Amino acid sequence: MPKCPHPRRAPSPSDVERRLDALEARFQGRGRDLEELLASRGISRRSFLKWTSMMTAALWLPPTFERSVARAAAVATRVPVVWLHLQECTGCTESALRTAYPGISELILEYLSFDYHETIMAPAGEAAEKSLEDTLENHRGAYLCVMEGSIPTAMDGKFLRLGPKGETGLSLARRVAAGAKAVIAIGHCASYGGPQAAAPNPTGAKPVHEALGIQTIRIPGCPYNGVNLVGTILHLLLTGEVPALVDGRPAWAYSKRIHDTCPRRAHFDAGEFVEQWGDEGARKGFCLYKVGCKGPYTWNNCNEMQWNEAASFPIRAGHGCIGCSEDAFWDDMAPLEKPLADGAVAIPFLKGVEGSVDTVGWTLIGATAVGIAGHAVYSAAMKKSKPGQDGEEGSHGA
Amino acid sequence: MIRRVRRMTVMMRIMHWVLALSVAACFVTGLYIAKPFWFRPAPGPADVLVMGNVRFVHFVAAMLVDVAFLSWCYLFFFSLQEPFVRSLVPFRKRWGEAWAMLRHYFTLRNKPPTRDPGIDPLNAYGFLVIHFLVFVQMVTGFGLMRPTFSHANSLLPIWPWILEVSERVSVAAFGSLVAVRQVHHLAGFAIVALAAVHVYLQIWRDIFWTEGHISVVFSGYKYVEEE
Ligand code: SF4
């Protein structure tokens, strides 16, 4: 379970350079050329260098690595990637692809060398299948596997069948994961199971690491933030290693509590809260705790990286954090727009009955008060009806 | 003849009050933290950290609870005057005594003898439950302060391992940080409910036994009439 991570030692620069040389040689000519892509979108060299500085810092690498990060970014669009869509809504893919003004991270994501990606690949039918099989064979041990969505395991995984042969998601995922350099679980579903794993979980949906019993790098979020995927890929390319993980999530991205870095935190400490959507507090940008912000229980880097080219992110836009990067948030954090004290908990000994912790707590206090009052009245009545008894009986024991 | 019976040593009384006051403070501040009920309309830039201060009180009171709890644990076994553990073992016999006391509360007859030294077993078992709940609060409370990599945590430099151990234990026991948070919330109510029963029973004893029971917690003595 969670542990305060200690960053690994920075990788040795000469190792990194050697690794990049090898990767460049191996994947030359594959995919798209990053420089061309940047030029075609009118992104200047200067913006690109700013972006590399940002990524280097985000990955906890010293500034001397900026050049290597730039090289790794260029390799990133060439390394073969197999992207599987399992039990999911494709929201993660959409969020990366549908940006009106893609930033550099989104651009790299969009032009990763997808050998197989059901949403955006050019080939169809037999050709698509062949492309997948070829990658599994030719790039065994070198391709990256990105899995989006949970894996249903009930009924032998028959809730999810894919492709012309009706292969189950479970078997496909197992096959692809077996030869991958690393398996990256994208979004809440692949990382923790998502809404389909919420109680009662009829399809037996499990996150990838549980369904396959392998280590994955989890990039949770609903959807995930593209920066976190690109950063993780860069880290893999630079060091050939899985980054330091907390709860299976890259520590560089997921080791800060949203609440601790929140721009509204001063209002929390001051006791200034939005009481209702659209009230004066909302206009003044007060803390969203009372309208259900789950920032205090959530670890992610939304505050620093933000979304859509750092345009904004939920808390800044005025809605509380829903805790989408945490395990079982669909069950635990509901209702999403109420504080946890109003969240439903199963009442002990009353199967199937739910109430908020506050209701349960105050009921307990109320029941105690009633019990005390009852006993007091009862004792008084007893004493009245049999006066003197307690005194006499009581004295001889002492 | 009236005999003076010593019931609580000075240390026990100090611990009792430290615990009582800090638990009360924790409960009230905890209610605010869970659901801030008092809204301070800001006249300008915030100059009073309402939540910040409430949390400060909650944490300081919690630390006092910890200290009182740990000293209680020590005295439970090693008090020179009267280790509480003697009120609980031998188990069979004490269980019988506790049952007799419970019957007495409902029949008002056959008052069990005043133990001297030591407290009556029913009370002792009750305290054990309350202290167990206090222990749960300590572990879940530290667990909720889960260290973050930003080290934005005042306890981390002082007592790093306790946070990590508590977090692991409580998350393993209850499933997730949110569940830990809910348990922390509920256990608070349970402690207050038990404390209410405790206070009521002391008042009840004072009235029905006429032994000056309430003064035990202030002076350490009660007064038993002997023939
Ligand atoms: S808006 Fe949420 S994360 Fe930000 S200070 Fe308030 S409770 Fe914490």
XYZ file of C-alpha atoms and ligand atoms in Angstrom:
633
model
C 0.000 0.000 0.000
C 0.947 3.659 -0.209
C 4.328 4.518 0.920
C 6.043 7.826 0.839
C 8.116 7.326 -2.294
C 11.722 8.246 -2.471
C 12.833 9.240 -5.928
C 15.298 6.899 -7.481
C 18.713 8.211 -8.270
C 18.764 10.106 -11.544
C 19.732 7.741 -14.359
C 23.246 8.065 -15.686
C 23.354 10.440 -18.706
C 25.629 8.177 -20.716
C 23.278 5.203 -20.263
C 20.375 7.311 -21.366
C 22.197 8.502 -24.472
C 23.221 4.976 -25.360
C 19.668 3.726 -24.953
C 18.298 6.518 -27.120
C 20.909 5.799 -29.828
C 19.791 2.188 -29.892
C 16.085 3.056 -29.977
C 16.590 5.619 -32.727
C 18.494 3.110 -34.815
C 15.956 0.354 -34.253
C 12.818 2.339 -35.009
C 14.166 4.643 -37.695
C 11.638 5.470 -40.377
C 8.658 4.185 -38.401
C 5.828 6.496 -37.442
C 5.951 10.239 -37.904
C 8.780 12.664 -37.526
C 8.159 14.888 -34.505
C 9.913 17.905 -35.939
C 7.737 17.807 -39.043
C 4.651 17.395 -36.917
C 5.547 20.388 -34.798
C 6.265 22.484 -37.854
C 2.992 21.462 -39.480
C 1.113 22.675 -36.415
C 3.084 25.894 -36.260
C 4.652 24.981 -32.895
C 7.957 26.774 -32.619
C 11.186 25.160 -31.528
C 11.103 27.519 -28.579
C 7.721 26.223 -27.328
C 9.003 22.709 -27.771
C 12.061 23.443 -25.631
C 9.852 25.024 -22.979
C 7.791 21.875 -23.001
C 10.879 19.678 -22.582
C 11.963 21.739 -19.572
C 8.502 21.292 -18.076
C 8.534 17.532 -18.673
C 12.060 17.164 -17.316
C 11.098 18.924 -14.130
C 7.845 16.983 -13.877
C 9.757 13.705 -14.136
C 12.056 14.780 -11.311
C 15.104 14.815 -13.595
C 17.861 17.411 -13.367
C 17.875 20.105 -16.096
C 20.856 18.497 -17.820
C 18.402 15.882 -19.112
C 16.397 18.345 -21.182
C 18.217 17.367 -24.354
C 17.578 13.687 -23.704
C 13.920 14.354 -23.035
C 13.688 16.126 -26.394
C 15.295 13.121 -28.089
C 13.018 10.706 -26.241
C 9.993 12.705 -27.370
C 11.136 12.243 -30.953
C 11.543 8.505 -30.368
C 8.127 8.354 -28.708
C 6.347 8.848 -32.024
C 8.255 5.895 -33.497
C 8.057 3.172 -30.867
C 5.313 0.663 -31.703
C 2.307 0.912 -29.450
C -0.566 -1.513 -29.129
C -3.583 0.161 -27.603
C -6.402 -2.107 -26.495
C -9.960 -1.021 -25.899
C -11.453 -3.280 -23.286
C -14.554 -2.691 -21.170
C -14.697 1.090 -21.389
C -16.323 4.140 -22.950
C -13.390 5.348 -25.106
C -13.515 8.581 -23.124
C -9.798 8.363 -22.432
C -9.027 8.115 -26.130
C -11.502 10.860 -26.929
C -10.068 13.224 -24.371
C -6.640 12.907 -25.932
C -7.808 13.137 -29.532
C -10.526 15.724 -29.373
C -8.481 18.692 -28.297
C -9.139 21.710 -30.481
C -5.678 23.073 -29.886
C -3.496 20.100 -29.062
C -0.502 20.921 -26.957
C 2.758 19.119 -27.460
C 1.761 16.273 -25.115
C -1.512 15.755 -26.981
C 0.270 15.958 -30.303
C 2.708 13.234 -29.303
C -0.159 11.106 -28.031
C -2.086 11.589 -31.216
C 0.869 10.561 -33.366
C 2.201 7.695 -31.311
C 2.998 4.929 -33.718
C -0.157 2.944 -33.120
C 0.209 -0.466 -34.669
C -3.171 -1.329 -33.294
C -5.756 1.093 -31.943
C -9.347 0.217 -32.680
C -10.544 3.817 -32.714
C -8.026 5.447 -34.994
C -6.095 2.828 -36.941
C -6.344 2.967 -40.718
C -6.563 -0.767 -41.472
C -9.786 -2.658 -40.902
C -10.829 -6.290 -40.695
C -8.183 -8.827 -41.650
C -5.581 -6.111 -42.202
C -6.046 -4.803 -38.690
C -5.715 -8.263 -37.224
C -2.597 -8.843 -39.245
C -1.072 -5.598 -38.093
C -1.626 -6.664 -34.488
C -0.162 -10.121 -35.027
C 2.848 -8.682 -36.876
C 3.626 -6.293 -34.045
C 3.306 -8.996 -31.430
C 5.772 -11.050 -33.392
C 8.226 -8.545 -34.851
C 8.501 -6.238 -31.881
C 8.220 -8.744 -29.119
C 9.630 -7.263 -25.921
C 9.877 -3.795 -27.454
C 6.341 -2.571 -28.089
C 4.404 -0.683 -25.475
C 0.993 -1.925 -24.503
C -1.622 0.588 -23.408
C -4.845 -0.825 -22.049
C -7.959 1.242 -21.762
C -10.834 -0.269 -19.810
C -11.346 -2.967 -17.246
C -11.463 -6.660 -18.024
C -14.669 -8.579 -17.297
C -13.767 -11.906 -15.755
C -17.179 -13.389 -14.948
C -18.279 -16.222 -17.272
C -14.695 -16.684 -18.474
C -14.619 -13.121 -19.733
C -17.429 -13.698 -22.240
C -18.932 -10.296 -21.449
C -16.320 -8.820 -23.763
C -15.617 -10.306 -27.175
C -13.507 -8.593 -29.787
C -12.514 -8.989 -33.413
C -13.600 -11.419 -36.119
C -12.881 -14.497 -34.032
C -14.783 -13.249 -31.013
C -11.756 -13.490 -28.805
C -12.484 -12.538 -25.211
C -10.916 -9.378 -23.860
C -9.259 -11.451 -21.177
C -7.447 -13.654 -23.672
C -6.490 -10.797 -26.002
C -5.150 -8.731 -23.120
C -3.183 -11.683 -21.836
C -1.653 -12.292 -25.280
C -0.708 -8.675 -25.874
C 0.617 -8.121 -22.354
C 2.855 -11.176 -22.567
C 5.254 -9.665 -25.110
C 5.043 -6.017 -24.134
C 7.946 -3.995 -22.804
C 5.538 -2.455 -20.317
C 1.807 -2.487 -19.780
C 0.294 0.905 -19.085
C -3.231 0.935 -17.671
C -5.018 4.059 -18.807
C -7.900 5.656 -16.961
C -9.798 4.572 -13.902
C -11.240 1.417 -15.499
C -7.932 -0.169 -16.406
C -6.334 1.030 -13.175
C -9.069 0.305 -10.649
C -12.071 -1.137 -12.454
C -14.139 1.968 -13.126
C -17.926 2.204 -12.876
C -18.388 -1.291 -14.252
C -16.523 -2.653 -11.225
C -18.757 -0.689 -8.844
C -21.036 -2.775 -6.636
C -22.637 -5.144 -7.533
C -20.216 -5.589 -10.470
C -22.285 -8.031 -12.552
C -19.581 -8.682 -15.155
C -16.834 -9.370 -12.630
C -14.908 -6.396 -14.006
C -11.371 -6.161 -12.727
C -8.531 -3.757 -13.300
C -5.862 -5.030 -15.650
C -3.292 -5.854 -12.994
C -5.796 -7.970 -11.071
C -7.346 -9.681 -14.081
C -3.998 -10.647 -15.586
C -1.942 -10.855 -12.399
C 0.799 -8.655 -13.834
C 2.396 -5.368 -12.908
C 0.972 -2.410 -14.760
C 1.784 1.246 -14.602
C -1.514 2.781 -13.631
C -2.428 6.188 -15.011
C -5.875 6.587 -13.457
C -8.292 9.414 -13.999
C -11.682 9.718 -15.640
C -10.330 10.525 -18.116
C -6.610 10.382 -17.484
C -4.408 13.369 -18.195
C -2.393 13.005 -21.409
C 0.650 14.591 -19.797
C 0.876 11.687 -17.374
C 0.908 9.110 -20.166
C 3.465 10.977 -22.259
C 5.652 11.504 -19.183
C 5.490 7.817 -18.351
C 6.384 6.820 -21.912
C 9.304 9.270 -21.865
C 10.474 7.785 -18.595
C 10.316 4.285 -20.033
C 12.271 5.350 -23.097
C 14.878 7.266 -21.132
C 15.607 4.706 -18.471
C 14.121 1.472 -19.732
C 12.584 1.157 -16.292
C 9.189 1.549 -14.746
C 9.087 4.857 -12.863
C 8.862 4.814 -9.045
C 5.282 3.924 -8.200
C 2.890 4.761 -5.349
C -0.141 2.462 -5.311
C 0.979 1.351 -8.753
C 0.811 4.917 -10.037
C 3.850 6.899 -11.192
C 5.020 8.767 -8.120
C 6.013 11.834 -10.102
C 2.382 12.376 -11.063
C 0.295 10.846 -8.289
C 2.033 11.526 -5.000
C 0.480 14.847 -4.125
C -2.870 15.319 -2.486
C -5.140 17.525 -4.585
C -6.230 19.324 -1.421
C -2.641 20.229 -0.494
C -1.876 22.002 -3.744
C -5.340 23.376 -4.450
C -5.681 27.018 -5.496
C -8.797 27.284 -3.296
C -7.028 25.922 -0.231
C -6.726 29.344 1.426
C -10.515 29.548 1.443
C -10.735 26.098 3.009
C -8.462 27.139 5.844
C -10.360 30.386 6.253
C -13.623 28.494 6.530
C -15.082 30.074 3.401
C -17.180 27.594 1.495
C -19.479 27.483 -1.475
C -22.805 26.527 0.119
C -24.796 26.215 -3.057
C -24.055 26.259 -6.746
C -24.007 29.818 -7.980
C -24.049 31.553 -4.607
C -21.837 34.442 -3.612
C -19.110 32.085 -2.432
C -19.079 30.384 -5.818
C -18.636 33.723 -7.499
C -15.782 34.562 -5.163
C -14.033 31.257 -5.773
C -14.460 29.803 -2.283
C -13.586 26.219 -1.378
C -15.857 23.501 -2.784
C -15.655 21.137 0.190
C -19.304 21.502 1.194
C -20.514 20.859 -2.331
C -18.688 17.572 -2.341
C -15.068 18.215 -3.264
C -13.089 14.996 -2.713
C -9.712 16.701 -3.076
C -8.735 15.730 0.483
C -8.799 12.032 -0.471
C -7.357 12.243 -3.941
C -3.820 12.032 -5.249
C -3.153 13.503 -8.670
C -1.347 16.358 -10.370
C -4.344 18.200 -11.860
C -3.397 21.307 -9.905
C 0.014 21.599 -11.472
C -0.484 20.146 -14.939
C -4.093 21.198 -15.418
C -5.982 20.241 -18.556
C -6.313 21.331 -22.173
C -3.006 23.109 -22.431
C -3.256 24.220 -18.818
C -6.451 26.091 -19.602
C -8.181 24.918 -16.446
C -9.197 21.878 -14.428
C -12.339 20.925 -12.522
C -11.668 22.680 -9.222
C -10.592 25.851 -10.913
C -13.618 25.707 -13.202
C -15.882 25.579 -10.142
C -16.746 21.941 -9.565
C -15.247 19.907 -6.759
C -12.847 17.079 -7.364
C -14.686 13.752 -7.752
C -11.666 11.651 -6.811
C -11.423 9.903 -10.185
C -7.840 8.769 -9.658
C -8.663 6.809 -6.499
C -9.584 3.189 -6.071
C -13.338 2.485 -6.071
C -14.317 6.128 -6.329
C -17.684 5.295 -7.867
C -18.623 3.465 -4.694
C -16.695 5.419 -2.107
C -16.999 9.020 -3.143
C -20.704 9.046 -4.003
C -22.736 11.206 -3.938
C -20.188 13.228 -5.841
C -21.684 16.617 -4.978
C -22.051 16.100 -1.255
C -19.408 15.957 1.451
C -18.417 12.493 2.630
C -20.325 12.992 5.880
C -23.460 12.763 3.731
C -22.214 9.770 1.797
C -24.018 6.489 2.224
C -22.499 3.771 4.358
C -23.967 0.358 4.923
C -25.474 0.235 8.383
C -23.974 -2.553 10.452
C -26.323 -5.445 11.243
C -29.009 -4.072 8.918
C -28.253 -5.708 5.628
C -28.897 -3.564 2.598
C -29.862 -0.479 4.594
C -27.745 2.569 3.952
C -27.527 5.914 5.664
C -25.024 8.696 5.915
C -22.416 8.484 8.655
C -23.988 11.508 10.239
C -27.418 9.878 10.316
C -25.984 6.721 11.806
C -23.963 8.704 14.349
C -26.780 10.945 15.505
C -29.159 7.972 15.638
C -26.671 6.251 17.911
C -26.494 9.316 20.161
C -30.286 9.643 20.108
C -30.779 5.979 21.003
C -28.306 6.369 23.860
C -30.142 9.429 25.139
C -33.463 7.574 24.999
C -31.919 4.621 26.810
C -30.485 6.835 29.523
C -33.756 8.686 29.995
C -35.663 5.391 30.115
C -33.350 3.954 32.719
C -33.508 7.134 34.803
C -37.299 7.124 34.866
C -37.346 3.406 35.565
C -34.883 3.722 38.456
C -36.805 6.598 39.972
C -40.046 4.622 39.766
C -38.434 1.538 41.297
C -37.035 3.558 44.150
C -40.385 5.148 44.829
C -42.216 1.828 44.871
C -39.687 0.124 47.137
C -38.192 2.924 49.174
C -35.110 2.310 51.201
C -34.207 -0.959 49.620
C -31.128 0.185 47.773
C -29.633 1.894 50.800
C -29.881 -1.105 53.077
C -28.853 -3.636 50.507
C -26.037 -1.452 49.391
C -24.401 -0.893 52.704
C -23.589 -4.367 53.796
C -21.391 -5.150 50.850
C -18.880 -2.401 51.283
C -19.248 4.556 60.627
C -18.262 6.184 57.374
C -15.093 4.967 55.740
C -13.146 6.888 53.122
C -12.346 4.646 50.116
C -9.579 5.670 47.778
C -10.672 5.159 44.159
C -8.506 7.235 41.829
C -4.875 8.235 42.146
C -3.735 11.669 41.133
C -2.379 10.392 37.818
C -5.624 8.654 37.030
C -7.601 11.804 37.700
C -5.313 13.929 35.555
C -5.546 11.434 32.725
C -9.269 11.209 33.092
C -9.747 14.926 32.668
C -7.204 15.294 29.910
C -8.956 12.528 28.046
C -12.460 13.810 28.752
C -11.737 17.373 27.682
C -9.675 16.512 24.658
C -12.168 13.906 23.440
C -14.919 16.500 23.765
C -12.798 19.010 21.861
C -12.037 16.438 19.177
C -15.717 15.617 18.761
C -16.898 19.189 18.358
C -14.035 20.195 16.073
C -14.447 16.931 14.181
C -18.077 17.770 13.448
C -16.963 21.093 12.042
C -14.220 19.563 9.929
C -16.563 16.940 8.487
C -19.211 19.487 7.606
C -18.298 23.087 8.350
C -21.511 24.364 9.878
C -20.494 27.898 10.613
C -20.106 30.158 7.665
C -18.037 33.262 8.048
C -18.910 35.716 5.341
C -15.635 37.278 4.337
C -15.576 41.021 4.675
C -12.359 41.148 2.721
C -9.259 39.096 2.401
C -9.485 36.272 4.944
C -7.733 37.200 8.143
C -9.134 34.517 10.420
C -8.390 30.934 9.563
C -11.544 29.374 10.955
C -11.014 25.907 9.508
C -7.284 26.194 10.061
C -7.776 26.943 13.758
C -10.424 24.285 14.218
C -8.110 21.740 12.655
C -5.287 22.947 14.860
C -7.414 22.399 17.964
C -8.483 18.991 16.634
C -4.879 17.901 16.130
C -3.560 19.266 19.426
C -6.446 17.660 21.321
C -5.784 14.435 19.414
C -2.154 14.510 20.493
C -3.270 14.953 24.109
C -5.583 11.978 23.681
C -2.629 9.978 22.388
C -0.461 10.850 25.357
C -3.251 10.148 27.850
C -4.037 6.893 26.070
C -0.454 5.695 26.107
C -0.010 6.516 29.780
C -3.295 4.731 30.445
C -1.926 1.685 28.652
C 1.127 1.795 30.865
C -0.813 2.173 34.092
C -3.198 -0.547 32.948
C -0.454 -3.050 33.634
C 2.179 -1.333 35.713
C 0.474 1.075 38.085
C 2.120 0.725 41.495
C -1.107 1.630 43.242
C -3.664 -0.419 41.393
C -3.214 -1.717 37.871
C -6.578 -1.742 36.092
C -5.846 -5.141 34.745
C -6.671 -6.515 38.178
C -10.255 -5.391 37.692
C -10.496 -7.613 34.614
C -8.741 -10.839 35.571
C -9.378 -13.541 36.625
C -11.754 -13.338 33.717
C -14.469 -15.784 34.903
C -14.863 -14.292 38.315
C -14.840 -10.700 37.113
C -17.332 -11.488 34.388
C -19.680 -12.768 37.076
C -19.185 -9.601 39.080
C -19.885 -7.468 35.996
C -23.103 -9.396 35.402
C -24.126 -8.859 39.033
C -23.571 -5.117 38.637
C -25.628 -5.045 35.456
C -28.475 -6.795 37.276
C -28.183 -4.312 40.066
C -28.656 -1.417 37.633
C -32.023 -2.838 36.661
C -33.242 -4.277 39.944
C -31.668 -1.778 42.328
C -31.111 -4.710 44.688
C -28.026 -6.589 45.827
C -25.469 -3.874 45.269
C -22.184 -5.647 44.616
C -19.439 -4.905 47.151
C -17.200 -1.925 46.551
C -13.863 -3.197 45.381
C -10.971 -1.659 47.223
C -8.655 -1.127 45.511
C -9.829 -1.412 41.914
C -12.935 -0.480 40.018
C -15.952 -2.642 39.454
C -15.527 -4.992 36.483
C -18.543 -3.738 34.513
C -17.028 -0.267 34.522
C -13.649 -1.713 33.665
C -14.999 -3.586 30.636
C -16.785 -0.419 29.549
C -13.564 1.566 29.781
C -11.812 -1.081 27.781
C -14.304 -0.606 24.948
C -14.004 3.177 25.076
C -10.241 2.980 25.028
C -10.326 0.530 22.195
C -12.401 3.038 20.233
C -9.929 5.774 21.170
C -7.210 3.539 19.798
C -9.185 3.133 16.561
C -9.440 6.909 16.378
C -5.706 7.266 16.841
C -4.844 4.814 14.101
C -7.440 6.046 11.612
C -6.636 9.658 12.474
C -2.950 9.229 11.767
C -3.870 7.208 8.706
C -5.891 10.113 7.317
C -2.821 12.316 7.600
C -1.228 10.045 5.026
C 2.089 11.540 4.094
C 2.229 13.055 0.661
C 5.314 13.505 -1.346
C 5.014 17.248 -1.011
C 5.564 16.751 2.724
C 2.737 19.190 3.316
C 2.192 17.619 6.686
C 3.178 19.001 10.046
C 3.611 15.600 11.675
C 5.879 14.119 9.057
C 9.151 15.648 10.236
C 8.435 14.745 13.864
C 6.955 11.311 13.648
C 7.225 9.907 10.135
C 6.790 6.210 10.692
C 3.631 6.455 12.775
C 1.763 7.992 9.840
C 2.878 5.341 7.450
C 2.188 2.427 9.753
C -1.240 3.817 10.701
C -2.140 4.422 7.096
C -1.202 0.934 6.035
C -2.928 -0.737 8.941
C -6.125 1.277 8.661
C -6.409 1.034 4.892
C -5.767 -2.705 5.106
C -8.424 -3.033 7.806
C -11.157 -0.937 6.210
C -10.422 -1.075 2.497
C -9.825 2.484 1.370
C -8.949 5.892 2.690
C -12.571 6.951 2.348
C -13.692 3.974 4.434
C -11.067 4.912 7.009
C -12.520 8.405 7.052
C -16.053 7.056 7.617
C -14.893 4.750 10.417
C -13.098 7.683 12.047
C -16.344 9.623 11.877
C -18.556 6.834 13.277
C -16.177 5.836 16.065
C -16.305 9.447 17.259
C -20.065 9.159 17.729
C -19.691 5.787 19.447
C -17.189 7.232 21.928
C -19.494 10.123 22.746
C -22.453 7.758 23.202
C -20.443 5.582 25.593
C -19.142 8.646 27.423
C -22.735 9.790 27.905
C -23.636 6.411 29.409
C -20.575 6.650 31.634
C -21.472 10.108 32.943
C -25.056 9.029 33.500
C -23.988 5.988 35.496
C -21.755 8.043 37.759
C -24.614 10.427 38.477
C -26.936 7.469 38.999
C -24.547 5.935 41.493
C -24.170 9.209 43.307
C -27.942 9.435 43.697
C -28.777 5.825 44.413
C -25.777 4.733 46.411
C -25.351 7.928 48.392
C -21.630 7.334 48.646
C -20.454 10.662 47.235
C -19.600 8.915 44.004
C -19.162 12.054 41.915
C -16.393 13.314 44.143
C -14.213 10.334 43.150
C -13.128 12.018 39.954
C -12.262 15.253 41.754
C -10.853 14.222 45.130
C -10.097 10.583 44.438
C -12.236 9.331 47.337
C -15.722 8.121 47.969
C -17.397 7.399 51.266
C -18.826 4.078 52.281
C -21.083 3.571 55.260
C -20.069 0.615 57.380
C -21.806 -1.036 60.285
S -11.737 22.931 -3.328
Fe -11.403 20.787 -2.672
S -9.223 20.400 -2.870
Fe -9.540 22.627 -2.940
S -9.271 23.303 -0.814
Fe -11.449 22.934 -1.108
S -11.736 20.795 -0.451
Fe -9.543 21.074 -0.787
